[in-house]
Amino acid sequence: MSDMTYTDSEAAEALVKIIGNSKWDAVAFAQAFLGIQSGQSELEAARMIYERDATSLKISKELVKQFRIGGFVKLLGGRKKLGSAENPVTKLFPATITEERFVELLDQLCDERPGLTYSDDRGARHSLKDFTIHENGHDLPINIKNAGTRFERALQLVGVEPNDCIPIPAYKAYGALEVLPDLLYVISVDYDLITKLNKFLPETLTRDEMIIWDLLNLYSGKNIKDAEDTFIFATVKKHWEKMKEIALSNPFHVISARKSVRILQTKPQRTPGIGLKAWGTGANAEVNVHVCISEDTTPWTSVRERIVSKGAVDIINAVNRKRTEVVYDPEI
């Protein structure tokens, strides 16, 4: 994507056209840049930036002066790429594609279970849930995950075959127990999707969309996450009929946040950094509890059948099942 060429005018027009409602400061700069080109005064253009809360009015005035000299794109901060990531935005598409696949399953579920509804919670900032199933006063929150990178050293490090291993961020599972104790993780494994997207997107996106994709990969700035979400969600919606053809119809696997924490507590060896030394093992990023698909998860098809026959409350009760056991309780 980095070898793509376009003018500042093309970049500005694409930003306003494709993600004009985004809070990314680049969009405010683009609007002001186009304002200058259309004959607005520097003060009018600067106020456009200021009123979008991109920066102070003083800095906005300074930026606009630079727009006249060298455009606005070079004023955007460069994006730091962590590790081996080359196209960080590409890696955000699989999550939304996986969510859209699951929406279709939720629609089918509602058809099969009269009285059951769901809400789409993806618009909520910093939410632990993507969807919530509602029935008779009961709420079943759901977080959708796409497992797109195989943990090649899983057998060596956590005792699970790589193709049978999926990671759950430990801090998120613990956090869920505080506010969403019934949370389900619904996970699809597709290790080829990113590779397919790298070929599919350049062949499918319009030139304006390609420019936005390029800008998001190359530059950063205030509220860039909002721009990413706006762009990816709109693009997946627009091209969904073609996109779903490249996403494998892989099964969804279900595990609750509560069970994930239970595995962490009872099988610490599944969590590098807790049960074994993480540094230098290739598992030194965030702390994950590694779940065994065949042993620890339940197929979504089974969960769906239980909801259809017994309702959402049956799954909530299953998540909160308890048993009595004798545990160490050291005084010292």
Short mmCIF file of C-alpha atoms in Angstrom, two decimals:
data_model
loop_
_atom_site.label_atom_id
_atom_site.label_comp_id
_atom_site.label_asym_id
_atom_site.label_seq_id
_atom_site.Cartn_x
_atom_site.Cartn_y
_atom_site.Cartn_z
CA MET A 1 0.00 0.00 0.00
CA SER A 2 2.86 2.43 0.72
CA ASP A 3 3.78 2.73 -2.97
CA MET A 4 0.38 4.23 -3.80
CA THR A 5 0.50 7.83 -5.01
CA TYR A 6 -2.14 10.55 -4.68
CA THR A 7 -2.25 14.29 -4.24
CA ASP A 8 -3.21 16.09 -1.05
CA SER A 9 -6.42 17.16 -2.77
CA GLU A 10 -7.29 13.55 -3.56
CA ALA A 11 -6.48 12.52 0.01
CA ALA A 12 -8.62 15.32 1.44
CA GLU A 13 -11.57 14.54 -0.81
CA ALA A 14 -11.38 10.83 0.03
CA LEU A 15 -11.26 11.51 3.77
CA VAL A 16 -14.29 13.78 3.67
CA LYS A 17 -16.24 11.49 1.35
CA ILE A 18 -15.53 8.15 3.01
CA ILE A 19 -15.08 8.93 6.72
CA GLY A 20 -16.26 12.53 6.96
CA ASN A 21 -18.03 11.87 10.27
CA SER A 22 -14.91 10.49 11.92
CA LYS A 23 -13.24 12.37 14.78
CA TRP A 24 -9.73 11.67 13.43
CA ASP A 25 -7.85 14.95 13.28
CA ALA A 26 -6.78 14.13 9.71
CA VAL A 27 -10.41 14.55 8.64
CA ALA A 28 -10.53 18.00 10.23
CA PHE A 29 -7.29 18.91 8.45
CA ALA A 30 -8.74 17.64 5.16
CA GLN A 31 -11.87 19.77 5.51
CA ALA A 32 -9.81 22.85 6.29
CA PHE A 33 -7.46 22.13 3.38
CA LEU A 34 -10.40 21.86 0.99
CA GLY A 35 -11.81 25.05 2.51
CA ILE A 36 -8.61 26.93 1.69
CA GLN A 37 -8.72 25.56 -1.87
CA SER A 38 -12.31 26.73 -2.28
CA GLY A 39 -11.43 30.29 -1.26
CA GLN A 40 -12.08 30.37 2.48
CA SER A 41 -9.90 32.59 4.64
CA GLU A 42 -7.22 31.09 6.84
CA LEU A 43 -9.24 32.00 9.91
CA GLU A 44 -12.36 30.25 8.57
CA ALA A 45 -10.33 27.14 7.75
CA ALA A 46 -8.61 27.21 11.14
CA ARG A 47 -11.96 27.39 12.91
CA MET A 48 -13.06 24.27 11.03
CA ILE A 49 -10.19 22.39 12.67
CA TYR A 50 -10.78 23.96 16.06
CA GLU A 51 -14.52 23.31 16.08
CA ARG A 52 -13.94 19.63 15.42
CA ASP A 53 -11.84 19.54 18.60
CA ALA A 54 -8.73 18.50 16.68
CA THR A 55 -6.45 21.04 18.39
CA SER A 56 -6.37 24.59 19.78
CA LEU A 57 -7.32 27.57 17.65
CA LYS A 58 -3.77 28.92 17.84
CA ILE A 59 -2.27 25.69 16.52
CA SER A 60 -5.07 25.44 13.95
CA LYS A 61 -4.06 28.81 12.53
CA GLU A 62 -0.43 27.69 12.30
CA LEU A 63 -1.44 24.46 10.56
CA VAL A 64 -3.54 26.26 7.97
CA LYS A 65 -0.60 28.49 7.04
CA GLN A 66 1.43 25.32 6.38
CA PHE A 67 -1.38 23.89 4.26
CA ARG A 68 -0.80 26.68 1.74
CA ILE A 69 2.88 25.83 1.52
CA GLY A 70 3.05 22.04 1.46
CA GLY A 71 -0.40 20.53 1.87
CA PHE A 72 -1.66 18.68 4.94
CA VAL A 73 -0.72 14.99 4.58
CA LYS A 74 2.92 15.45 5.56
CA LEU A 75 1.77 17.13 8.79
CA LEU A 76 0.14 13.90 9.97
CA GLY A 77 2.22 11.90 12.43
CA GLY A 78 3.72 8.69 11.11
CA ARG A 79 2.29 5.42 12.34
CA LYS A 80 4.55 3.23 14.46
CA LYS A 81 4.31 -0.38 13.35
CA LEU A 82 4.86 -2.86 16.14
CA GLY A 83 6.70 -6.12 15.60
CA SER A 84 6.39 -7.44 12.08
CA ALA A 85 3.09 -5.68 11.33
CA GLU A 86 3.15 -4.22 7.83
CA ASN A 87 -0.50 -3.36 7.30
CA PRO A 88 -2.00 -2.93 10.77
CA VAL A 89 -5.39 -1.85 9.47
CA THR A 90 -5.71 -5.02 7.38
CA LYS A 91 -5.63 -6.98 10.62
CA LEU A 92 -8.73 -5.16 11.87
CA PHE A 93 -10.90 -6.37 9.00
CA PRO A 94 -11.13 -10.03 10.15
CA ALA A 95 -12.77 -9.02 13.42
CA THR A 96 -15.57 -7.12 11.68
CA ILE A 97 -15.99 -9.82 9.04
CA THR A 98 -16.31 -12.42 11.80
CA GLU A 99 -18.84 -10.24 13.61
CA GLU A 100 -20.94 -9.90 10.46
CA ARG A 101 -20.89 -13.67 9.99
CA PHE A 102 -22.22 -14.03 13.52
CA VAL A 103 -24.95 -11.42 12.96
CA GLU A 104 -26.45 -13.75 10.39
CA LEU A 105 -26.46 -16.58 12.96
CA LEU A 106 -28.13 -14.31 15.52
CA ASP A 107 -30.83 -13.43 13.02
CA GLN A 108 -31.45 -17.14 12.43
CA LEU A 109 -31.58 -17.74 16.19
CA CYS A 110 -34.22 -15.05 16.66
CA ASP A 111 -36.29 -16.65 13.91
CA GLU A 112 -36.09 -20.01 15.66
CA ARG A 113 -36.84 -18.68 19.16
CA PRO A 114 -39.86 -16.32 19.18
CA GLY A 115 -39.53 -13.59 21.79
CA LEU A 116 -35.74 -13.61 21.73
CA THR A 117 -33.98 -10.46 20.51
CA TYR A 118 -30.44 -9.11 20.41
CA SER A 119 -28.77 -5.71 20.50
CA ASP A 120 -25.66 -4.64 18.60
CA ASP A 121 -23.28 -3.11 21.15
CA ARG A 122 -20.32 -2.51 18.85
CA GLY A 123 -20.87 1.24 18.79
CA ALA A 124 -20.20 1.53 22.52
CA ARG A 125 -16.69 2.74 23.31
CA HIS A 126 -14.37 0.40 25.23
CA SER A 127 -17.11 -2.20 25.65
CA LEU A 128 -16.30 -5.80 26.50
CA LYS A 129 -19.31 -7.03 24.51
CA ASP A 130 -20.24 -6.91 20.84
CA PHE A 131 -23.81 -8.22 21.10
CA THR A 132 -26.33 -9.00 23.82
CA ILE A 133 -29.09 -11.61 23.57
CA HIS A 134 -32.26 -10.55 25.41
CA GLU A 135 -35.10 -12.75 26.59
CA ASN A 136 -37.65 -12.38 29.40
CA GLY A 137 -35.48 -9.98 31.38
CA HIS A 138 -32.34 -12.06 30.95
CA ASP A 139 -29.27 -10.68 29.14
CA LEU A 140 -26.53 -12.83 27.64
CA PRO A 141 -23.54 -10.70 26.55
CA ILE A 142 -21.32 -11.94 23.73
CA ASN A 143 -17.83 -10.99 22.59
CA ILE A 144 -16.86 -12.12 19.08
CA LYS A 145 -13.25 -13.06 18.38
CA ASN A 146 -11.36 -14.03 15.27
CA ALA A 147 -8.32 -16.22 15.88
CA GLY A 148 -6.21 -15.28 12.90
CA THR A 149 -2.66 -16.09 13.99
CA ARG A 150 -1.60 -19.62 14.85
CA PHE A 151 0.49 -19.99 18.03
CA GLU A 152 3.12 -22.17 16.41
CA ARG A 153 4.92 -23.04 19.66
CA ALA A 154 1.73 -23.82 21.54
CA LEU A 155 2.53 -27.50 22.08
CA GLN A 156 5.99 -26.70 23.41
CA LEU A 157 4.93 -23.79 25.62
CA VAL A 158 1.38 -24.50 26.81
CA GLY A 159 0.84 -28.16 25.97
CA VAL A 160 -1.84 -27.64 23.33
CA GLU A 161 -1.60 -28.44 19.60
CA PRO A 162 -1.30 -25.21 17.57
CA ASN A 163 -4.45 -25.90 15.56
CA ASP A 164 -6.36 -26.63 18.77
CA CYS A 165 -5.26 -23.51 20.65
CA ILE A 166 -6.88 -20.09 20.96
CA PRO A 167 -5.79 -17.20 23.21
CA ILE A 168 -8.03 -15.22 25.57
CA PRO A 169 -6.50 -12.04 27.08
CA ALA A 170 -6.39 -12.71 30.81
CA TYR A 171 -6.99 -9.10 31.87
CA LYS A 172 -10.11 -8.89 29.71
CA ALA A 173 -11.55 -12.11 31.13
CA TYR A 174 -10.92 -10.92 34.69
CA GLY A 175 -12.36 -7.51 33.85
CA ALA A 176 -15.48 -9.11 32.42
CA LEU A 177 -16.20 -10.94 35.66
CA GLU A 178 -16.50 -7.57 37.40
CA VAL A 179 -19.08 -6.06 35.06
CA LEU A 180 -20.34 -8.83 32.72
CA PRO A 181 -20.03 -12.09 34.66
CA ASP A 182 -22.15 -14.00 32.12
CA LEU A 183 -20.01 -12.97 29.12
CA LEU A 184 -19.46 -15.52 26.36
CA TYR A 185 -16.51 -15.48 23.98
CA VAL A 186 -17.62 -16.75 20.58
CA ILE A 187 -14.55 -17.50 18.49
CA SER A 188 -13.90 -18.37 14.86
CA VAL A 189 -10.51 -19.68 13.73
CA ASP A 190 -9.38 -18.60 10.26
CA TYR A 191 -5.63 -18.45 9.76
CA ASP A 192 -5.86 -17.65 6.04
CA LEU A 193 -8.20 -14.66 6.13
CA ILE A 194 -5.56 -11.94 6.44
CA THR A 195 -3.62 -13.33 3.47
CA LYS A 196 -6.81 -13.43 1.41
CA LEU A 197 -7.69 -9.87 2.43
CA ASN A 198 -4.29 -8.55 1.32
CA LYS A 199 -5.17 -9.75 -2.18
CA PHE A 200 -8.91 -9.08 -2.04
CA LEU A 201 -8.94 -5.49 -0.79
CA PRO A 202 -6.79 -3.89 -3.54
CA GLU A 203 -8.91 -5.68 -6.15
CA THR A 204 -12.24 -4.61 -4.61
CA LEU A 205 -11.95 -1.20 -2.96
CA THR A 206 -12.58 2.01 -4.87
CA ARG A 207 -9.70 4.42 -5.33
CA ASP A 208 -11.04 6.66 -2.55
CA GLU A 209 -11.27 3.67 -0.22
CA MET A 210 -7.74 2.61 -1.17
CA ILE A 211 -6.47 6.08 -0.30
CA ILE A 212 -8.13 5.90 3.14
CA TRP A 213 -6.68 2.44 3.72
CA ASP A 214 -3.24 3.75 2.80
CA LEU A 215 -3.53 6.82 5.04
CA LEU A 216 -4.65 4.73 8.00
CA ASN A 217 -1.73 2.37 7.56
CA LEU A 218 0.85 5.13 7.21
CA TYR A 219 -0.30 7.83 9.61
CA SER A 220 -1.54 8.23 13.16
CA GLY A 221 -3.05 11.16 15.04
CA LYS A 222 -5.79 12.04 17.48
CA ASN A 223 -8.80 9.70 17.42
CA ILE A 224 -7.36 7.44 14.73
CA LYS A 225 -9.14 4.47 16.31
CA ASP A 226 -12.44 6.19 15.53
CA ALA A 227 -11.36 6.51 11.89
CA GLU A 228 -10.36 2.86 11.74
CA ASP A 229 -13.70 1.73 13.15
CA THR A 230 -15.68 4.04 10.87
CA PHE A 231 -13.78 2.96 7.75
CA ILE A 232 -13.70 -0.76 8.41
CA PHE A 233 -17.31 -1.09 9.51
CA ALA A 234 -18.58 0.90 6.51
CA THR A 235 -16.34 -0.97 4.07
CA VAL A 236 -17.35 -4.40 5.32
CA LYS A 237 -21.03 -3.43 5.16
CA LYS A 238 -20.65 -2.10 1.62
CA HIS A 239 -18.71 -5.07 0.25
CA TRP A 240 -20.25 -7.75 2.47
CA GLU A 241 -21.62 -10.01 -0.26
CA LYS A 242 -18.15 -10.34 -1.77
CA MET A 243 -16.26 -10.37 1.52
CA LYS A 244 -18.20 -13.22 3.05
CA GLU A 245 -17.18 -15.38 0.10
CA ILE A 246 -13.51 -15.22 1.14
CA ALA A 247 -14.24 -15.89 4.83
CA LEU A 248 -14.34 -19.58 5.56
CA SER A 249 -17.59 -20.84 7.04
CA ASN A 250 -15.59 -22.06 10.01
CA PRO A 251 -17.52 -23.12 13.10
CA PHE A 252 -17.79 -20.82 16.10
CA HIS A 253 -16.46 -22.06 19.44
CA VAL A 254 -17.89 -20.80 22.74
CA ILE A 255 -16.28 -20.35 26.14
CA SER A 256 -17.33 -18.05 28.96
CA ALA A 257 -15.08 -15.47 30.54
CA ARG A 258 -15.73 -17.26 33.82
CA LYS A 259 -14.44 -20.58 32.46
CA SER A 260 -11.41 -18.85 30.91
CA VAL A 261 -10.48 -17.49 34.34
CA ARG A 262 -11.06 -20.92 35.86
CA ILE A 263 -8.59 -22.43 33.39
CA LEU A 264 -6.06 -19.74 34.25
CA GLN A 265 -6.46 -20.55 37.96
CA THR A 266 -6.33 -24.32 37.67
CA LYS A 267 -3.92 -24.67 34.73
CA PRO A 268 -1.39 -21.84 35.09
CA GLN A 269 0.87 -23.58 32.59
CA ARG A 270 -1.57 -22.42 29.91
CA THR A 271 -0.55 -18.82 30.61
CA PRO A 272 3.06 -17.84 29.77
CA GLY A 273 4.16 -15.20 32.22
CA ILE A 274 2.29 -16.88 35.07
CA GLY A 275 2.78 -20.62 34.78
CA LEU A 276 6.12 -20.38 32.99
CA LYS A 277 8.62 -17.75 32.04
CA ALA A 278 7.33 -15.76 29.07
CA TRP A 279 10.31 -13.65 28.03
CA GLY A 280 12.21 -15.16 25.16
CA THR A 281 9.54 -17.77 24.46
CA GLY A 282 7.74 -15.96 21.68
CA ALA A 283 4.77 -15.35 24.00
CA ASN A 284 5.92 -12.12 25.60
CA ALA A 285 3.13 -9.78 24.52
CA GLU A 286 -0.05 -9.44 26.56
CA VAL A 287 -0.80 -12.21 29.02
CA ASN A 288 -3.17 -14.76 27.48
CA VAL A 289 -4.80 -17.87 28.85
CA HIS A 290 -4.58 -20.47 26.10
CA VAL A 291 -7.76 -22.45 25.62
CA CYS A 292 -7.93 -25.91 24.09
CA ILE A 293 -10.71 -25.89 21.51
CA SER A 294 -11.49 -29.61 21.68
CA GLU A 295 -11.45 -29.82 25.49
CA ASP A 296 -12.52 -26.40 26.80
CA THR A 297 -15.00 -24.93 24.34
CA THR A 298 -18.57 -25.75 23.31
CA PRO A 299 -19.68 -25.55 19.66
CA TRP A 300 -21.99 -22.64 18.94
CA THR A 301 -24.37 -25.13 17.32
CA SER A 302 -24.82 -26.80 20.72
CA VAL A 303 -25.32 -23.45 22.48
CA ARG A 304 -27.84 -22.42 19.82
CA GLU A 305 -29.82 -25.65 20.25
CA ARG A 306 -29.99 -25.12 24.02
CA ILE A 307 -31.20 -21.55 23.58
CA VAL A 308 -33.84 -22.64 21.05
CA SER A 309 -35.17 -25.38 23.33
CA LYS A 310 -34.69 -23.89 26.82
CA GLY A 311 -33.98 -20.19 26.36
CA ALA A 312 -31.05 -17.86 27.05
CA VAL A 313 -31.40 -18.45 30.79
CA ASP A 314 -30.21 -22.04 30.31
CA ILE A 315 -26.84 -20.77 29.04
CA ILE A 316 -26.60 -18.18 31.82
CA ASN A 317 -27.18 -20.94 34.38
CA ALA A 318 -24.52 -23.08 32.68
CA VAL A 319 -21.99 -20.24 32.88
CA ASN A 320 -22.70 -19.84 36.60
CA ARG A 321 -22.70 -23.52 37.52
CA LYS A 322 -21.03 -24.19 40.87
CA ARG A 323 -19.63 -27.19 42.69
CA THR A 324 -18.14 -27.76 46.10
CA GLU A 325 -14.50 -28.72 46.33
CA VAL A 326 -11.78 -28.80 48.93
CA VAL A 327 -9.06 -26.22 48.29
CA TYR A 328 -5.94 -25.07 50.07
CA ASP A 329 -6.59 -22.13 52.37
CA PRO A 330 -3.15 -21.37 53.88
CA GLU A 331 -3.08 -19.49 57.13
CA ILE A 332 0.58 -18.77 56.53
#
